[in-house]
């Protein structure tokens, strides 16, 4: 008809439909007009169909638009400014929606590419397993580590190590596990760390494999060097006087012409010097024996008997043991555990031993503190790990000595053995825990026992 305005098009179609309906009914009333009602009725039906089709054209365009959106095709353009201002606004809205979807799609794609590049760039091997154990992601470092471009599932890691699939399956969220793998005649020390998350309706487990062989070897070398220095110092402190004293005794018992002297030939002064030398040799020899026993205790920490240990009960037991000594030294003691049923899996006697040792160390550090106090506290960190802490307000640890406090036989005490903290750390290790310290000169110490 040549008209472009939608409303005018609808009005004309309605007018034509009404007119044809009027003609049809008029013809039915006039019996001599037999063809007119038939033709007008047919034309009215055609007009009705055309009107419905024309009005529903917008719905069809919207359906087409949504279908294109569903298939991520934003090339469709349904703007039709020739149908009036209302349809121009509708076309503008379509255009805005299309532009926003395109922008979001581009941002999503860019974010995906960014994360993919980050994952591929990191030097730590990463694999992601779905709930069925299929490998959903494997970065470049993982492919390089396992010498394979693709591993379809967790079970496929059996070709690397027969125990690895079971380790991957049992690795819990937030858990660390140290494994030794032999890959193409190369032995690797790997730390596995798992994180579980849910994406839409699917559960995933992201596992990182960090090769710490070089770090472990360097740490082992450093530890041996520190231990050898301490052992050398302790042994030489005993052996040197023994050698010197045996030389003195030899000189006493030999005459100037190198003939042996009888005991009764010695003067009283020489005899007393001889006995003092023998007693000193005995004392230093006992010191060496005690040193060897201490070393034996250090390397022979017994296997723990794991039980569920409630922290409040543990603290009460430690308080019962230590309170008399704390009161004698006028040290204020406080316990803090906000959760009544807070528990750990450990050997209770071993952990008691560690806490008592740390409290005794704190007491010795507080001898010159004006208002000494020691606090025993427990809580859970953000990862849900249980932490036990022994806190004091003493002078703290000198930064020079801080890196050596866990080295066996290192001590700053006059009569200290230097194995207390070393054994404590060993005990925490066999109980699947970690002992650490935080300190600053003049601000006291915080020894933390963390349990996995």
CSV table of C-alpha atoms in Angstrom, one decimal:
chain,number,residue,atom,x,y,z
A,1,UNK,CA,0.0,0.0,0.0
A,2,UNK,CA,3.0,2.3,0.2
A,3,UNK,CA,2.3,3.4,3.8
A,4,UNK,CA,5.3,3.0,6.2
A,5,UNK,CA,3.8,3.9,9.6
A,6,UNK,CA,2.8,0.8,11.6
A,7,UNK,CA,-0.3,2.3,13.2
A,8,UNK,CA,-1.6,3.5,9.8
A,9,UNK,CA,-0.9,0.1,8.3
A,10,UNK,CA,-2.9,-1.5,11.1
A,11,UNK,CA,-5.8,1.0,10.9
A,12,UNK,CA,-6.1,0.5,7.1
A,13,UNK,CA,-6.1,-3.3,7.5
A,14,UNK,CA,-8.8,-3.0,10.2
A,15,UNK,CA,-10.8,-0.6,8.1
A,16,UNK,CA,-10.6,-2.9,5.1
A,17,UNK,CA,-11.6,-5.9,7.3
A,18,UNK,CA,-14.6,-4.0,8.8
A,19,UNK,CA,-15.7,-2.8,5.3
A,20,UNK,CA,-15.5,-6.3,3.8
A,21,UNK,CA,-17.4,-7.7,6.8
A,22,UNK,CA,-20.1,-5.0,6.3
A,23,UNK,CA,-20.4,-5.8,2.6
A,24,UNK,CA,-20.5,-9.6,3.3
A,25,UNK,CA,-23.4,-9.1,5.8
A,26,UNK,CA,-25.2,-6.7,3.5
A,27,UNK,CA,-24.9,-9.2,0.7
A,28,UNK,CA,-26.4,-11.9,2.9
A,29,UNK,CA,-29.4,-9.8,3.5
A,30,UNK,CA,-29.9,-9.2,-0.2
A,31,UNK,CA,-30.8,-12.6,-1.6
A,32,UNK,CA,-30.2,-11.5,-5.2
A,33,UNK,CA,-26.5,-10.8,-4.3
A,34,UNK,CA,-25.2,-14.4,-4.2
A,35,UNK,CA,-21.6,-13.9,-5.3
A,36,UNK,CA,-20.9,-10.7,-3.4
A,37,UNK,CA,-21.0,-12.3,0.2
A,38,UNK,CA,-18.8,-15.1,-1.0
A,39,UNK,CA,-16.1,-12.8,-2.5
A,40,UNK,CA,-16.3,-10.3,0.4
A,41,UNK,CA,-16.1,-13.1,3.0
A,42,UNK,CA,-13.0,-14.5,1.2
A,43,UNK,CA,-11.4,-11.1,1.1
A,44,UNK,CA,-12.2,-10.5,4.8
A,45,UNK,CA,-10.5,-13.8,5.7
A,46,UNK,CA,-7.4,-12.8,3.7
A,47,UNK,CA,-7.4,-9.4,5.5
A,48,UNK,CA,-7.7,-11.1,8.9
A,49,UNK,CA,-4.8,-13.4,8.1
A,50,UNK,CA,-2.7,-10.5,6.8
A,51,UNK,CA,-3.5,-8.3,9.9
A,52,UNK,CA,-2.5,-11.1,12.2
A,53,UNK,CA,0.6,-11.8,10.3
A,54,UNK,CA,1.6,-8.2,10.1
A,55,UNK,CA,1.0,-7.6,13.9
A,56,UNK,CA,2.9,-10.8,14.8
A,57,UNK,CA,5.9,-9.8,12.6
A,58,UNK,CA,7.4,-8.1,15.6
A,59,UNK,CA,7.1,-11.2,17.7
A,60,UNK,CA,8.8,-13.2,14.9
A,61,UNK,CA,11.6,-10.8,14.7
A,62,UNK,CA,12.1,-10.9,18.5
A,63,UNK,CA,12.0,-14.7,18.4
A,64,UNK,CA,14.6,-14.6,15.6
A,65,UNK,CA,16.7,-12.2,17.5
A,66,UNK,CA,16.7,-14.4,20.7
A,67,UNK,CA,17.5,-17.5,18.6
A,68,UNK,CA,20.5,-15.7,17.1
A,69,UNK,CA,21.5,-14.7,20.7
A,70,UNK,CA,21.2,-18.3,21.8
A,71,UNK,CA,23.7,-19.3,19.1
A,72,UNK,CA,26.0,-16.4,20.0
A,73,UNK,CA,25.4,-14.8,16.6
A,74,UNK,CA,25.3,-11.0,16.9
A,75,UNK,CA,25.3,-10.3,13.2
A,76,UNK,CA,21.4,-10.0,13.0
A,77,UNK,CA,20.0,-6.5,12.6
A,78,UNK,CA,16.3,-6.1,13.1
A,79,UNK,CA,16.1,-2.3,13.4
A,80,UNK,CA,13.3,-1.0,11.2
A,81,UNK,CA,13.1,2.8,11.6
A,82,UNK,CA,10.4,3.0,8.9
A,83,UNK,CA,7.7,1.7,11.2
A,84,UNK,CA,7.6,4.7,13.5
A,85,UNK,CA,9.2,6.0,16.7
A,86,UNK,CA,8.0,3.0,18.8
A,87,UNK,CA,9.7,0.5,16.6
A,88,UNK,CA,12.8,2.8,16.3
A,89,UNK,CA,13.1,2.7,20.1
A,90,UNK,CA,12.6,-1.1,20.0
A,91,UNK,CA,15.3,-1.4,17.3
A,92,UNK,CA,17.6,0.7,19.4
A,93,UNK,CA,17.0,-1.5,22.4
A,94,UNK,CA,17.8,-4.6,20.3
A,95,UNK,CA,21.0,-2.9,19.2
A,96,UNK,CA,22.0,-2.0,22.8
A,97,UNK,CA,21.3,-5.6,24.0
A,98,UNK,CA,23.3,-7.0,21.0
A,99,UNK,CA,26.2,-4.6,21.8
A,100,UNK,CA,26.1,-5.5,25.5
A,101,UNK,CA,26.1,-9.3,24.8
A,102,UNK,CA,29.0,-8.8,22.4
A,103,UNK,CA,31.0,-6.9,25.0
A,104,UNK,CA,30.3,-9.5,27.7
A,105,UNK,CA,31.2,-12.2,25.3
A,106,UNK,CA,34.5,-10.5,24.4
A,107,UNK,CA,35.3,-9.9,28.1
A,108,UNK,CA,34.6,-13.5,28.9
A,109,UNK,CA,36.8,-14.7,26.0
A,110,UNK,CA,39.6,-12.3,27.0
A,111,UNK,CA,39.3,-13.4,30.6
A,112,UNK,CA,39.5,-17.0,29.6
A,113,UNK,CA,42.5,-16.4,27.4
A,114,UNK,CA,44.2,-14.4,30.2
A,115,UNK,CA,43.7,-17.3,32.7
A,116,UNK,CA,44.8,-19.8,30.2
A,117,UNK,CA,48.0,-17.9,29.5
A,118,UNK,CA,48.6,-17.6,33.3
A,119,UNK,CA,48.1,-21.3,33.8
A,120,UNK,CA,50.3,-22.2,30.9
A,121,UNK,CA,53.0,-19.7,32.1
A,122,UNK,CA,53.4,-20.9,35.7
A,123,UNK,CA,56.3,-23.2,36.3
A,124,UNK,CA,54.3,-25.4,38.7
A,125,UNK,CA,52.6,-28.4,37.1
A,126,UNK,CA,48.8,-28.2,37.3
A,127,UNK,CA,46.1,-30.8,36.5
A,128,UNK,CA,42.4,-30.5,37.1
A,129,UNK,CA,40.2,-33.6,37.6
A,130,UNK,CA,36.4,-33.7,37.4
A,131,UNK,CA,34.2,-35.8,39.6
A,132,UNK,CA,34.6,-38.9,37.4
A,133,UNK,CA,38.4,-38.6,37.5
A,134,UNK,CA,38.8,-37.4,33.9
A,135,UNK,CA,41.6,-34.8,33.3
A,136,UNK,CA,39.8,-31.5,32.4
A,137,UNK,CA,43.0,-29.4,32.4
A,138,UNK,CA,46.7,-30.1,32.1
A,139,UNK,CA,49.1,-27.2,31.7
A,140,UNK,CA,52.4,-27.0,29.8
A,141,UNK,CA,54.5,-27.6,32.9
A,142,UNK,CA,52.5,-30.8,33.7
A,143,UNK,CA,53.0,-32.1,30.2
A,144,UNK,CA,56.7,-31.4,30.5
A,145,UNK,CA,56.9,-33.0,34.0
A,146,UNK,CA,55.1,-36.2,33.1
A,147,UNK,CA,56.7,-36.4,29.6
A,148,UNK,CA,53.3,-36.7,28.0
A,149,UNK,CA,51.1,-34.3,25.9
A,150,UNK,CA,47.9,-35.7,27.3
A,151,UNK,CA,46.7,-38.0,30.1
A,152,UNK,CA,43.0,-38.8,29.8
A,153,UNK,CA,42.2,-39.6,33.5
A,154,UNK,CA,43.7,-39.8,36.9
A,155,UNK,CA,44.2,-43.6,36.4
A,156,UNK,CA,46.5,-42.9,33.5
A,157,UNK,CA,49.0,-41.5,35.9
A,158,UNK,CA,49.8,-45.1,36.8
A,159,UNK,CA,52.2,-45.2,33.9
A,160,UNK,CA,54.2,-42.6,35.8
A,161,UNK,CA,53.9,-44.2,39.2
A,162,UNK,CA,51.6,-47.1,40.2
A,163,UNK,CA,50.6,-45.4,43.5
A,164,UNK,CA,49.9,-41.9,42.0
A,165,UNK,CA,46.3,-42.5,40.9
A,166,UNK,CA,45.4,-43.6,44.5
A,167,UNK,CA,47.2,-40.6,45.9
A,168,UNK,CA,45.3,-38.2,43.6
A,169,UNK,CA,42.0,-39.8,44.5
A,170,UNK,CA,42.6,-39.7,48.3
A,171,UNK,CA,44.1,-36.2,48.3
A,172,UNK,CA,41.6,-34.0,50.3
A,173,UNK,CA,40.9,-30.4,49.8
A,174,UNK,CA,43.7,-28.3,51.3
A,175,UNK,CA,45.9,-31.3,51.9
A,176,UNK,CA,49.6,-31.5,51.1
A,177,UNK,CA,51.4,-34.7,50.2
A,178,UNK,CA,55.1,-35.3,49.5
A,179,UNK,CA,55.9,-38.0,46.9
A,180,UNK,CA,59.1,-39.3,45.4
A,181,UNK,CA,58.6,-40.1,41.7
A,182,UNK,CA,61.1,-41.6,39.2
A,183,UNK,CA,60.4,-40.3,35.7
A,184,UNK,CA,62.8,-41.5,33.0
A,185,UNK,CA,65.6,-42.4,35.4
A,186,UNK,CA,65.2,-39.0,37.2
A,187,UNK,CA,64.1,-39.0,40.8
A,188,UNK,CA,61.9,-36.1,41.7
A,189,UNK,CA,60.6,-34.9,45.1
A,190,UNK,CA,57.2,-33.4,44.5
A,191,UNK,CA,54.8,-31.6,46.8
A,192,UNK,CA,51.2,-32.2,45.8
A,193,UNK,CA,48.5,-29.7,46.9
A,194,UNK,CA,44.8,-30.1,46.2
A,195,UNK,CA,42.0,-27.6,46.0
A,196,UNK,CA,38.4,-28.6,45.4
A,197,UNK,CA,35.8,-26.3,43.9
A,198,UNK,CA,32.5,-26.4,42.1
A,199,UNK,CA,31.8,-24.9,38.7
A,200,UNK,CA,28.1,-24.9,37.8
A,201,UNK,CA,26.9,-28.5,38.7
A,202,UNK,CA,30.3,-30.1,38.4
A,203,UNK,CA,32.9,-30.7,41.1
A,204,UNK,CA,36.6,-30.3,40.3
A,205,UNK,CA,39.9,-31.0,42.0
A,206,UNK,CA,42.9,-28.9,41.1
A,207,UNK,CA,46.2,-30.5,42.0
A,208,UNK,CA,49.6,-28.8,41.8
A,209,UNK,CA,52.8,-30.7,41.5
A,210,UNK,CA,55.8,-28.6,42.7
A,211,UNK,CA,59.3,-30.1,42.3
A,212,UNK,CA,61.3,-29.3,45.4
A,213,UNK,CA,64.2,-31.6,44.8
A,214,UNK,CA,66.7,-28.8,44.4
A,215,UNK,CA,65.4,-27.0,47.5
A,216,UNK,CA,65.4,-30.1,49.5
A,217,UNK,CA,68.9,-31.0,48.5
A,218,UNK,CA,70.1,-27.4,49.4
A,219,UNK,CA,68.2,-27.5,52.7
A,220,UNK,CA,69.7,-30.9,53.5
A,221,UNK,CA,73.2,-29.6,52.7
A,222,UNK,CA,72.6,-26.6,54.9
A,223,UNK,CA,71.2,-28.7,57.7
A,224,UNK,CA,74.2,-31.1,57.6
A,225,UNK,CA,76.6,-28.2,57.6
A,226,UNK,CA,74.9,-26.6,60.6
A,227,UNK,CA,74.7,-30.0,62.4
A,228,UNK,CA,78.4,-30.8,61.6
A,229,UNK,CA,79.5,-27.3,62.9
A,230,UNK,CA,77.5,-27.9,66.2
A,231,UNK,CA,78.8,-31.5,66.5
A,232,UNK,CA,82.4,-30.4,65.9
A,233,UNK,CA,82.0,-27.7,68.5
A,234,UNK,CA,80.6,-30.0,71.1
A,235,UNK,CA,83.0,-32.9,70.5
A,236,UNK,CA,86.0,-30.6,70.3
A,237,UNK,CA,85.0,-28.9,73.6
A,238,UNK,CA,85.3,-32.3,75.3
A,239,UNK,CA,88.1,-34.0,73.3
A,240,UNK,CA,90.5,-31.0,73.5
A,241,UNK,CA,90.6,-30.9,77.3
A,242,UNK,CA,90.9,-34.8,77.4
A,243,UNK,CA,93.9,-34.7,75.0
A,244,UNK,CA,95.5,-31.9,77.1
A,245,UNK,CA,94.9,-33.6,80.4
A,246,UNK,CA,96.2,-37.0,79.1
A,247,UNK,CA,99.4,-35.2,78.1
A,248,UNK,CA,99.7,-33.7,81.6
A,249,UNK,CA,99.2,-37.2,83.2
A,250,UNK,CA,101.7,-38.7,80.8
A,251,UNK,CA,104.3,-36.0,81.8
A,252,UNK,CA,103.6,-36.7,85.5
A,253,UNK,CA,104.1,-40.4,85.2
A,254,UNK,CA,107.3,-40.2,83.1
A,255,UNK,CA,110.7,-39.1,84.5
A,256,UNK,CA,113.0,-36.8,82.6
A,257,UNK,CA,114.9,-39.8,81.3
A,258,UNK,CA,111.5,-41.3,80.1
A,259,UNK,CA,111.4,-44.0,82.8
A,260,UNK,CA,108.1,-44.7,84.4
A,261,UNK,CA,107.5,-43.3,87.9
A,262,UNK,CA,105.6,-45.2,90.6
A,263,UNK,CA,102.6,-43.6,92.2
A,264,UNK,CA,104.5,-43.5,95.6
A,265,UNK,CA,107.3,-41.5,93.9
A,266,UNK,CA,104.9,-38.6,93.2
A,267,UNK,CA,104.7,-35.6,95.5
A,268,UNK,CA,101.5,-34.8,97.2
A,269,UNK,CA,101.0,-31.8,94.8
A,270,UNK,CA,101.6,-34.0,91.8
A,271,UNK,CA,99.2,-36.6,93.1
A,272,UNK,CA,96.5,-34.0,93.6
A,273,UNK,CA,97.1,-32.7,90.1
A,274,UNK,CA,96.9,-36.3,88.8
A,275,UNK,CA,93.5,-36.9,90.5
A,276,UNK,CA,92.1,-33.6,89.3
A,277,UNK,CA,93.1,-34.4,85.7
A,278,UNK,CA,91.5,-37.9,86.0
A,279,UNK,CA,88.3,-36.4,87.4
A,280,UNK,CA,88.2,-33.9,84.6
A,281,UNK,CA,88.7,-36.6,82.0
A,282,UNK,CA,85.9,-38.6,83.6
A,283,UNK,CA,83.6,-35.5,83.6
A,284,UNK,CA,84.3,-34.7,79.9
A,285,UNK,CA,83.9,-38.4,79.0
A,286,UNK,CA,80.5,-38.4,80.7
A,287,UNK,CA,79.6,-35.3,78.8
A,288,UNK,CA,80.4,-37.0,75.6
A,289,UNK,CA,78.3,-40.0,76.6
A,290,UNK,CA,75.4,-37.7,77.5
A,291,UNK,CA,75.9,-35.9,74.2
A,292,UNK,CA,75.6,-39.2,72.3
A,293,UNK,CA,72.5,-40.2,74.3
A,294,UNK,CA,70.9,-36.8,73.5
A,295,UNK,CA,71.7,-37.4,69.8
A,296,UNK,CA,70.1,-40.8,70.0
A,297,UNK,CA,66.9,-39.4,71.6
A,298,UNK,CA,66.8,-36.8,68.8
A,299,UNK,CA,66.9,-39.3,65.9
A,300,UNK,CA,64.8,-42.0,67.6
A,301,UNK,CA,61.5,-40.2,68.1
A,302,UNK,CA,58.9,-43.0,68.6
A,303,UNK,CA,55.9,-43.4,66.3
A,304,UNK,CA,52.9,-41.5,67.6
A,305,UNK,CA,49.7,-43.3,68.8
A,306,UNK,CA,47.1,-41.1,67.1
A,307,UNK,CA,43.9,-40.4,69.0
A,308,UNK,CA,41.3,-37.6,69.1
A,309,UNK,CA,42.7,-35.0,71.5
A,310,UNK,CA,40.4,-32.3,72.8
A,311,UNK,CA,42.4,-29.1,73.2
A,312,UNK,CA,40.7,-28.0,76.4
A,313,UNK,CA,41.5,-31.3,78.1
A,314,UNK,CA,45.1,-31.1,76.8
A,315,UNK,CA,45.5,-27.5,78.2
A,316,UNK,CA,44.0,-28.5,81.5
A,317,UNK,CA,46.5,-31.4,81.8
A,318,UNK,CA,49.4,-29.1,81.0
A,319,UNK,CA,48.2,-26.5,83.4
A,320,UNK,CA,47.9,-29.1,86.2
A,321,UNK,CA,51.6,-30.1,85.6
A,322,UNK,CA,53.1,-26.6,85.2
A,323,UNK,CA,51.0,-24.4,87.5
A,324,UNK,CA,53.0,-25.0,90.8
A,325,UNK,CA,56.2,-24.1,89.1
A,326,UNK,CA,54.6,-21.0,87.4
A,327,UNK,CA,53.2,-19.8,90.7
A,328,UNK,CA,56.6,-20.2,92.4
A,329,UNK,CA,58.2,-18.0,89.7
A,330,UNK,CA,55.2,-15.6,90.0
A,331,UNK,CA,54.4,-15.9,86.4
A,332,UNK,CA,50.8,-15.1,85.3
A,333,UNK,CA,49.4,-18.0,83.3
A,334,UNK,CA,46.3,-17.8,81.0
A,335,UNK,CA,44.5,-20.3,78.7
A,336,UNK,CA,42.3,-19.4,75.8
A,337,UNK,CA,40.2,-21.8,73.6
A,338,UNK,CA,37.0,-20.2,72.2
A,339,UNK,CA,35.6,-23.6,71.0
A,340,UNK,CA,34.9,-26.2,73.7
A,341,UNK,CA,35.0,-29.2,71.4
A,342,UNK,CA,38.1,-28.1,69.4
A,343,UNK,CA,40.1,-31.3,68.7
A,344,UNK,CA,43.2,-32.5,66.9
A,345,UNK,CA,44.4,-36.0,65.8
A,346,UNK,CA,47.7,-36.5,67.5
A,347,UNK,CA,49.6,-38.4,70.3
A,348,UNK,CA,48.4,-36.6,73.4
A,349,UNK,CA,51.5,-37.4,75.5
A,350,UNK,CA,53.8,-36.2,72.8
A,351,UNK,CA,52.0,-32.9,72.4
A,352,UNK,CA,51.9,-32.4,76.2
A,353,UNK,CA,55.7,-32.9,76.2
A,354,UNK,CA,56.1,-30.2,73.5
A,355,UNK,CA,53.9,-27.7,75.3
A,356,UNK,CA,55.6,-28.3,78.6
A,357,UNK,CA,59.0,-27.8,77.0
A,358,UNK,CA,57.9,-24.6,75.3
A,359,UNK,CA,56.4,-23.3,78.6
A,360,UNK,CA,59.7,-24.1,80.4
A,361,UNK,CA,61.7,-22.3,77.8
A,362,UNK,CA,59.4,-19.3,78.2
A,363,UNK,CA,59.8,-19.3,82.0
A,364,UNK,CA,63.6,-19.2,81.6
A,365,UNK,CA,63.3,-16.3,79.2
A,366,UNK,CA,61.1,-14.4,81.6
A,367,UNK,CA,63.5,-14.3,84.6
A,368,UNK,CA,64.3,-10.6,84.1
A,369,UNK,CA,60.8,-9.5,82.9
A,370,UNK,CA,59.0,-7.1,85.3
A,371,UNK,CA,55.5,-8.6,84.9
A,372,UNK,CA,56.0,-12.0,83.3
A,373,UNK,CA,53.1,-13.8,81.7
A,374,UNK,CA,52.6,-16.8,79.5
A,375,UNK,CA,49.5,-17.5,77.5
A,376,UNK,CA,48.4,-20.9,76.1
A,377,UNK,CA,45.8,-20.4,73.3
A,378,UNK,CA,44.1,-22.3,70.5
A,379,UNK,CA,42.1,-21.4,67.5
A,380,UNK,CA,41.4,-22.3,63.9
A,381,UNK,CA,42.8,-20.3,61.0
A,382,UNK,CA,41.0,-19.5,57.8
A,383,UNK,CA,41.9,-22.8,56.2
A,384,UNK,CA,40.3,-24.7,59.2
A,385,UNK,CA,43.7,-25.8,60.6
A,386,UNK,CA,44.0,-26.0,64.4
A,387,UNK,CA,46.7,-23.8,65.8
A,388,UNK,CA,48.1,-24.1,69.4
A,389,UNK,CA,50.3,-21.2,70.6
A,390,UNK,CA,52.6,-20.6,73.5
A,391,UNK,CA,53.0,-16.8,73.9
A,392,UNK,CA,55.3,-14.9,76.3
A,393,UNK,CA,56.2,-11.3,76.9
A,394,UNK,CA,59.9,-11.9,77.3
A,395,UNK,CA,62.8,-10.2,75.6
A,396,UNK,CA,62.3,-12.3,72.4
A,397,UNK,CA,65.0,-14.1,70.4
A,398,UNK,CA,68.0,-12.3,68.9
A,399,UNK,CA,67.7,-12.3,65.0
A,400,UNK,CA,71.3,-13.7,64.8
A,401,UNK,CA,70.2,-16.8,66.7
A,402,UNK,CA,66.7,-17.2,65.3
A,403,UNK,CA,67.6,-19.3,62.2
A,404,UNK,CA,69.6,-21.7,64.4
A,405,UNK,CA,67.1,-22.3,67.3
A,406,UNK,CA,65.9,-25.6,65.7
A,407,UNK,CA,69.4,-26.8,64.9
A,408,UNK,CA,70.3,-29.8,67.1
A,409,UNK,CA,72.6,-28.9,70.1
A,410,UNK,CA,72.5,-25.2,69.4
A,411,UNK,CA,71.8,-23.4,72.6
A,412,UNK,CA,72.4,-19.9,74.2
A,413,UNK,CA,71.8,-21.3,77.7
A,414,UNK,CA,74.8,-21.9,79.9
A,415,UNK,CA,73.6,-25.4,80.9
A,416,UNK,CA,71.3,-26.1,78.0
A,417,UNK,CA,71.5,-29.3,75.9
A,418,UNK,CA,70.2,-27.6,72.7
A,419,UNK,CA,67.9,-30.5,71.7
A,420,UNK,CA,64.6,-29.4,73.3
A,421,UNK,CA,63.3,-27.4,70.3
A,422,UNK,CA,64.8,-29.9,67.8
A,423,UNK,CA,63.0,-32.8,69.5
A,424,UNK,CA,59.8,-30.7,69.7
A,425,UNK,CA,59.9,-30.0,66.0
A,426,UNK,CA,60.5,-33.7,65.3
A,427,UNK,CA,57.5,-34.6,67.5
A,428,UNK,CA,55.3,-32.2,65.5
A,429,UNK,CA,56.6,-33.7,62.3
A,430,UNK,CA,55.7,-37.3,63.2
A,431,UNK,CA,52.3,-36.0,64.3
A,432,UNK,CA,51.7,-34.4,60.9
A,433,UNK,CA,52.2,-30.9,62.3
A,434,UNK,CA,54.5,-28.0,62.1
A,435,UNK,CA,56.3,-26.0,64.8
A,436,UNK,CA,57.2,-22.4,64.0
A,437,UNK,CA,58.2,-19.2,65.9
A,438,UNK,CA,57.4,-15.5,65.5
A,439,UNK,CA,59.5,-13.1,67.6
A,440,UNK,CA,61.0,-9.7,67.7
A,441,UNK,CA,63.6,-8.2,70.2
A,442,UNK,CA,61.7,-6.9,73.2
A,443,UNK,CA,58.3,-8.2,72.0
A,444,UNK,CA,58.3,-11.7,73.3
A,445,UNK,CA,57.8,-15.0,71.4
A,446,UNK,CA,54.9,-16.9,69.8
A,447,UNK,CA,55.6,-20.6,69.2
A,448,UNK,CA,52.9,-22.0,67.0
A,449,UNK,CA,51.9,-25.7,66.7
A,450,UNK,CA,49.9,-26.2,63.5
A,451,UNK,CA,48.1,-29.4,62.8
A,452,UNK,CA,47.0,-30.6,59.3
